mmCIF file of C-alpha atoms in Angstrom:
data_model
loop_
_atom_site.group_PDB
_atom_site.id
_atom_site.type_symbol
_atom_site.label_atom_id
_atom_site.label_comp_id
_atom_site.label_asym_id
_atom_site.label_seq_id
_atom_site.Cartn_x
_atom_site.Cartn_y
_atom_site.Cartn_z
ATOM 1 C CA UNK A 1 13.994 52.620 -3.206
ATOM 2 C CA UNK A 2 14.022 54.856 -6.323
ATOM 3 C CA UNK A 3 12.955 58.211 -4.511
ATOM 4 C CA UNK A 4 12.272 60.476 -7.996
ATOM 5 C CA UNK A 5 8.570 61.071 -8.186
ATOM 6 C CA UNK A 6 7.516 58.531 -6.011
ATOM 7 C CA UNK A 7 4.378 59.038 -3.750
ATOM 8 C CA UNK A 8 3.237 58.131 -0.760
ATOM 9 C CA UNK A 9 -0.975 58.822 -0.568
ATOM 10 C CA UNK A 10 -2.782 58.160 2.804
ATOM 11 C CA UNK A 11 -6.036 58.698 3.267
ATOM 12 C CA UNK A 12 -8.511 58.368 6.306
ATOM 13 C CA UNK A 13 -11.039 60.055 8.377
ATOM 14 C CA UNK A 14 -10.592 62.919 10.832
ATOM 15 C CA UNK A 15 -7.814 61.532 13.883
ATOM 16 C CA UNK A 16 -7.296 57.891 12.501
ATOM 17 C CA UNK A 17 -3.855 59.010 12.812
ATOM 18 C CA UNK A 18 -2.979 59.133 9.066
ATOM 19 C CA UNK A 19 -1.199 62.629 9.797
ATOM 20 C CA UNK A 20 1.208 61.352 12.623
ATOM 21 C CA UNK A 21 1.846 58.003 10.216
ATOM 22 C CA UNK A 22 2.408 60.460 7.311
ATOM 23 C CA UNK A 23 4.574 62.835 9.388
ATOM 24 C CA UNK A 24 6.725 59.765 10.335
ATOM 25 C CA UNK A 25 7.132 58.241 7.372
ATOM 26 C CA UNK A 26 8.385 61.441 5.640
ATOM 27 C CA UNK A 27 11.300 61.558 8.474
ATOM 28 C CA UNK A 28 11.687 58.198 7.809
ATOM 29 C CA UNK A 29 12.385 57.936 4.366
ATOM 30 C CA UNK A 30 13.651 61.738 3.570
ATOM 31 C CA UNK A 31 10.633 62.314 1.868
ATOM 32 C CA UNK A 32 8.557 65.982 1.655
ATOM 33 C CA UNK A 33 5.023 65.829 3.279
ATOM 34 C CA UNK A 34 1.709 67.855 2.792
ATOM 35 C CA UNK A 35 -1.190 67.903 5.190
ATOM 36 C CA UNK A 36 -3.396 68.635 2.807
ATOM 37 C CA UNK A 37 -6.180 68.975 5.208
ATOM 38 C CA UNK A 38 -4.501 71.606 5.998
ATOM 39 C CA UNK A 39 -5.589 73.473 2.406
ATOM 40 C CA UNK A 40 -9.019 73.064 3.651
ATOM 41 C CA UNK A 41 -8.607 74.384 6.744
ATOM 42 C CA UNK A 42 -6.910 77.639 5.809
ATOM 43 C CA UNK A 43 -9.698 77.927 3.254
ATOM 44 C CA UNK A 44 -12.410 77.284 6.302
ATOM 45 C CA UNK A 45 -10.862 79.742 8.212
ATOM 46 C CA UNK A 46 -10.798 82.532 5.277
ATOM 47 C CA UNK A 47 -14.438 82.486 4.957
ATOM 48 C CA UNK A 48 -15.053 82.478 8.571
ATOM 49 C CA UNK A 49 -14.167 86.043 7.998
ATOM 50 C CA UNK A 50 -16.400 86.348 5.258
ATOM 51 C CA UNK A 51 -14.471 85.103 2.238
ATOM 52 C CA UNK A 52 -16.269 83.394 -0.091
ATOM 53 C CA UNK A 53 -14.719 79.662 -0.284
ATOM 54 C CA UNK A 54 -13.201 80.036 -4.507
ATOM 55 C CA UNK A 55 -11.999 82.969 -3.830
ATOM 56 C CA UNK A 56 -10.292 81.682 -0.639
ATOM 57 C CA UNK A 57 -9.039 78.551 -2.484
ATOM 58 C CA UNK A 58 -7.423 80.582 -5.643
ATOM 59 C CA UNK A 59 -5.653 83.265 -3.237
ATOM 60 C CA UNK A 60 -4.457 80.393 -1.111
ATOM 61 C CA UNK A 61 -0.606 81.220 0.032
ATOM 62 C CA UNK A 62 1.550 78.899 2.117
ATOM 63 C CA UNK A 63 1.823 81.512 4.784
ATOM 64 C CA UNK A 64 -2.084 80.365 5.704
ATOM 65 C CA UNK A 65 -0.976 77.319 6.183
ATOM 66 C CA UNK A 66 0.771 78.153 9.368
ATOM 67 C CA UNK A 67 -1.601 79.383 11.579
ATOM 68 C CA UNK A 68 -2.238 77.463 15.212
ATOM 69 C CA UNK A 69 -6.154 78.916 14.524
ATOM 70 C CA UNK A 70 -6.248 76.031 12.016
ATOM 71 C CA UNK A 71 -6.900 73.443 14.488
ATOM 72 C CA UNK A 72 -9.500 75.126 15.963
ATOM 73 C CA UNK A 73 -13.264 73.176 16.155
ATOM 74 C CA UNK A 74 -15.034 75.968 14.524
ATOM 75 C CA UNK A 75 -12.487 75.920 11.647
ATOM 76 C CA UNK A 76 -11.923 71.841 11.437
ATOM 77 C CA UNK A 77 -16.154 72.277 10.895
ATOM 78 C CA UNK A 78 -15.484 75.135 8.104
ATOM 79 C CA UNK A 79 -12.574 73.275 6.394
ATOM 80 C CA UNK A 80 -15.470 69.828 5.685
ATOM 81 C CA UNK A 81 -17.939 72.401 4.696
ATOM 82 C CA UNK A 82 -15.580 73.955 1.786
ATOM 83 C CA UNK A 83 -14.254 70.594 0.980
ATOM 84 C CA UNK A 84 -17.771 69.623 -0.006
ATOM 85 C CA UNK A 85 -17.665 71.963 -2.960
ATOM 86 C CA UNK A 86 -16.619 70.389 -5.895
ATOM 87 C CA UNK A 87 -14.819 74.420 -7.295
ATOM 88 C CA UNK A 88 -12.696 74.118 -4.270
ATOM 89 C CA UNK A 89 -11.623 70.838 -4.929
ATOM 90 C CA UNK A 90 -10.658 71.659 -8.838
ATOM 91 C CA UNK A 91 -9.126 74.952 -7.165
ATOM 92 C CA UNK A 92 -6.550 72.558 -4.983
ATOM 93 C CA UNK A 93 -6.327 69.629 -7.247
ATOM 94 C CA UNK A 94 -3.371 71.720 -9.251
ATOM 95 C CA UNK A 95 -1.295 72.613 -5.888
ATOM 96 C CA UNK A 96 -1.506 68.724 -4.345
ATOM 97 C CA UNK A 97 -0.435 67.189 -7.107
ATOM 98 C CA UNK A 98 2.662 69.109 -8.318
ATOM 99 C CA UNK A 99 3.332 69.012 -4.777
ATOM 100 C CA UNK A 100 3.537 65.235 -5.284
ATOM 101 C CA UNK A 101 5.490 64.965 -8.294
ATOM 102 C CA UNK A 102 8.185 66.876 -6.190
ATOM 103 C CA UNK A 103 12.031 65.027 -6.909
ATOM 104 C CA UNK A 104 13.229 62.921 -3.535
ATOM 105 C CA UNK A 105 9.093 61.765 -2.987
ATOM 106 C CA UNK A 106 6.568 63.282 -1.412
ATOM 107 C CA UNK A 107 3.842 62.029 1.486
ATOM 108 C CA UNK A 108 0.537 63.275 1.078
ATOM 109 C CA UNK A 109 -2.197 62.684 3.614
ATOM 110 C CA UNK A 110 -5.860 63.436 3.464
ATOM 111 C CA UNK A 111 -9.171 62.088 1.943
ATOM 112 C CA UNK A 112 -8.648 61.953 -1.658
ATOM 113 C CA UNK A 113 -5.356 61.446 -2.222
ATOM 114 C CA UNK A 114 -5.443 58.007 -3.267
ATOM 115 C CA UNK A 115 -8.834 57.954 -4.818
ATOM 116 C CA UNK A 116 -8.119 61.426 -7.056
ATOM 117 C CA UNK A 117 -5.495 63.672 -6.337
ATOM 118 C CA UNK A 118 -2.748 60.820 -7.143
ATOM 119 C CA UNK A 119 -4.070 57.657 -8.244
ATOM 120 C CA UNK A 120 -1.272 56.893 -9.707
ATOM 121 C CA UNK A 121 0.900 56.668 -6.327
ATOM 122 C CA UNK A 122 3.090 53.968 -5.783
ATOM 123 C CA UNK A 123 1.900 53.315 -2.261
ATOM 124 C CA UNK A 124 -1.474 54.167 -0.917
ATOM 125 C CA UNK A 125 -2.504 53.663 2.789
ATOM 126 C CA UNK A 126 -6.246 53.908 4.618
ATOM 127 C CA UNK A 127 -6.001 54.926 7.566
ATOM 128 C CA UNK A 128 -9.160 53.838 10.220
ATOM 129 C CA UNK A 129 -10.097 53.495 13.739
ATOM 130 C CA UNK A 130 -13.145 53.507 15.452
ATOM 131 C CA UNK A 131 -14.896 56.701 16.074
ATOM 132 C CA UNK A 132 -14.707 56.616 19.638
ATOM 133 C CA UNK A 133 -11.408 56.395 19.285
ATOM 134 C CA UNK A 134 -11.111 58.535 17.320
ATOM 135 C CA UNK A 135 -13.025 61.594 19.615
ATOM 136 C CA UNK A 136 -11.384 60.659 22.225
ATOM 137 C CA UNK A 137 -7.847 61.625 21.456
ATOM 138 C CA UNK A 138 -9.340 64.340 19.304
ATOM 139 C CA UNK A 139 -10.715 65.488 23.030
ATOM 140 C CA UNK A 140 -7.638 64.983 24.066
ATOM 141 C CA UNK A 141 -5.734 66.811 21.965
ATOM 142 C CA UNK A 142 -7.937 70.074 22.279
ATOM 143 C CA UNK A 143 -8.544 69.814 26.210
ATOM 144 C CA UNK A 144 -4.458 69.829 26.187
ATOM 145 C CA UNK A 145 -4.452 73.188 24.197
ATOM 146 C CA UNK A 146 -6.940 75.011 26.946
ATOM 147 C CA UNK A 147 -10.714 73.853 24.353
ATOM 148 C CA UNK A 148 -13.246 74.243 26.633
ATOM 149 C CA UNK A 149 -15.076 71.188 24.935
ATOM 150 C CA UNK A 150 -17.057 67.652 26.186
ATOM 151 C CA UNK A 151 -16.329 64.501 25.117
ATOM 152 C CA UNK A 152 -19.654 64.007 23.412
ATOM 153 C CA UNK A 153 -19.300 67.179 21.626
ATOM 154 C CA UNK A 154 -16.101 66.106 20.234
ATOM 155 C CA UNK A 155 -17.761 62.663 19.475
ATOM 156 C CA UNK A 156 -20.686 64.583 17.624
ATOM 157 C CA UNK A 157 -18.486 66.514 15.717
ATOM 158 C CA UNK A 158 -16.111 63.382 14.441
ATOM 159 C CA UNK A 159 -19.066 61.414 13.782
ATOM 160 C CA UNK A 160 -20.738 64.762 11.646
ATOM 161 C CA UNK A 161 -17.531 65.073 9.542
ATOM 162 C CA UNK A 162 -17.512 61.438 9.275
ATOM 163 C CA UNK A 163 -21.087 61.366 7.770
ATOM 164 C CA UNK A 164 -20.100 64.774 5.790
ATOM 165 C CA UNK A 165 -16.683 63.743 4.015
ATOM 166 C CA UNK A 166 -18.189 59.624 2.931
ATOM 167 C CA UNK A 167 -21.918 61.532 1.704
ATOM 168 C CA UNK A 168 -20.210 64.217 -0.808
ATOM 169 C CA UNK A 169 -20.634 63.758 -3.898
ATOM 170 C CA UNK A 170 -17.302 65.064 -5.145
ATOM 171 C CA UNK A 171 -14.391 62.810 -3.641
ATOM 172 C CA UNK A 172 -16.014 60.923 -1.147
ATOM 173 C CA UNK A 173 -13.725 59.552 1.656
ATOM 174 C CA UNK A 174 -12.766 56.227 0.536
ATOM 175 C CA UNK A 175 -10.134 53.757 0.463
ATOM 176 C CA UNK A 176 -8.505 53.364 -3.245
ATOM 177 C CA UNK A 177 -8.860 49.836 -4.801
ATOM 178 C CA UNK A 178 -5.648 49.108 -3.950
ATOM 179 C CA UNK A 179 -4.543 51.228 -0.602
ATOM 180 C CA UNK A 180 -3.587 49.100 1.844
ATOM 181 C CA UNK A 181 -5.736 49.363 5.263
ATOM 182 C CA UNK A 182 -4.273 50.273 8.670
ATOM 183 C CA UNK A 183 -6.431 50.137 11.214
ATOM 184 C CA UNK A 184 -5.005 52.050 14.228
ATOM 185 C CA UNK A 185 -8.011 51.250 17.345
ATOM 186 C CA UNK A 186 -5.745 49.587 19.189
ATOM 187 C CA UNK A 187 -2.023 50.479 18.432
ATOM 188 C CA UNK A 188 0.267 52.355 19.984
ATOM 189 C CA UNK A 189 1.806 55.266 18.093
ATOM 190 C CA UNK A 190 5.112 53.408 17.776
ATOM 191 C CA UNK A 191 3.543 50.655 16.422
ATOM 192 C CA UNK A 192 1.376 52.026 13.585
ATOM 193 C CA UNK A 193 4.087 53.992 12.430
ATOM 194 C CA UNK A 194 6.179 50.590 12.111
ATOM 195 C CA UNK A 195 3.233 49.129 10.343
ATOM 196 C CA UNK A 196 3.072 51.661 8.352
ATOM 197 C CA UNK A 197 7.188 51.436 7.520
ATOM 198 C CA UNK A 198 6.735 48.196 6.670
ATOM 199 C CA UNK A 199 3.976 48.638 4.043
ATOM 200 C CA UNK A 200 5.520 51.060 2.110
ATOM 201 C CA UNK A 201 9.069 49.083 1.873
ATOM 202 C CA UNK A 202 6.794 46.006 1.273
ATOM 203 C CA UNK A 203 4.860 47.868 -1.647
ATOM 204 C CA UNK A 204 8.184 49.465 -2.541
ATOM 205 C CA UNK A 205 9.564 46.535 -2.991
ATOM 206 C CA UNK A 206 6.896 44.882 -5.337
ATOM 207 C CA UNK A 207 6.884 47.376 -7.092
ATOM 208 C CA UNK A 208 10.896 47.671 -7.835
#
């Protein structure tokens, strides 16, 4: 596989998985790999404190990226409020996709990244899985770091940022023409990521 420039996009909605698949696959093939959810999230959490959301976006820094607060519920809820705005967007567009066009190839994962940020990406990948599914290892995942939260909560909240990222107008969540679907419901971990493996070499492959 010729590695120079060559991009990995995976898109999908909130704990489909698309960020453990992404995480893998960049171990897997030596690639670099950008959460850009993440983005969104550090610019959530800025104006939590009263930033506005542009300014938050421009004075981004990769140091905000690292925070544990950006898993948070209240900040997850912030980070699909800013991504609504079409400014914040254009502000992030610029980072993502030089980020992409990195030498040795890059793994992005997100909601866009197939659809806008790099539509030109050799191999794109939806990520999907029902949203009970979905909340529950969400729940999971935050009653394991001490979140005092309920199962329908976390349900109410998937299904809201669900309903929020598909009804924007600016880069609604949706599968690229040509991304390949992976619909993780009923995998295992180990599995999806194999599934996943085998997609890319399989698109690699057509591809040259």
């Amino acid at each position: 596989m010729t590695t120079q420039g060559f991009t990995v996009a995976i898109d999908g909605p909130a704990a489909s998985g698309k960020g453990t698949i992404a995480r893998a696959l960049a171990r897997h093939f030596g690639f670099a790999h950008l959460d850009t959810g993440l983005l969104y999230r550090a610019v959530g959490a800025k104006t939590l404190l009263g930033v506005a959301p542009l300014k938050a976006a421009t004075e981004l820094r990769t140091d905000d990226l690292e925070s544990d607060l950006l898993r948070s519920p209240e900040v997850a809820q912030a980070a699909s409020r800013v991504a609504a705005l079409p400014e914040v967007r254009a502000a992030l567009v610029d980072f993502q996709r030089s980020f992409a066009a990195r030498a040795g190839g890059a793994v992005l994962d997100g909601r866009d990244i197939g659809t806008v940020i790099c539509p030109g990406a050799q191999v794109k990948l939806f990520v999907i899985a029902d949203a009970e599914v979905r909340a529950r290892r969400r729940f999971e995942e935050l009653a394991g770091k001490g979140h005092e939260v309920t199962f329908e909560e976390v349900l109410a909240d998937v299904k809201a940022r669900d309903a929020r990222d598909m009804g924007r107008a600016d880069a609604p969540l949706k599968p690229a023409e040509d991304a390949l679907t992976v619909d993780t419901s009923n995998m295992k971990i180990a599995d999806a990521v194999s599934e996943a493996i085998r997609l890319v070499e399989l698109r690699s492959g057509a591809r040259g």
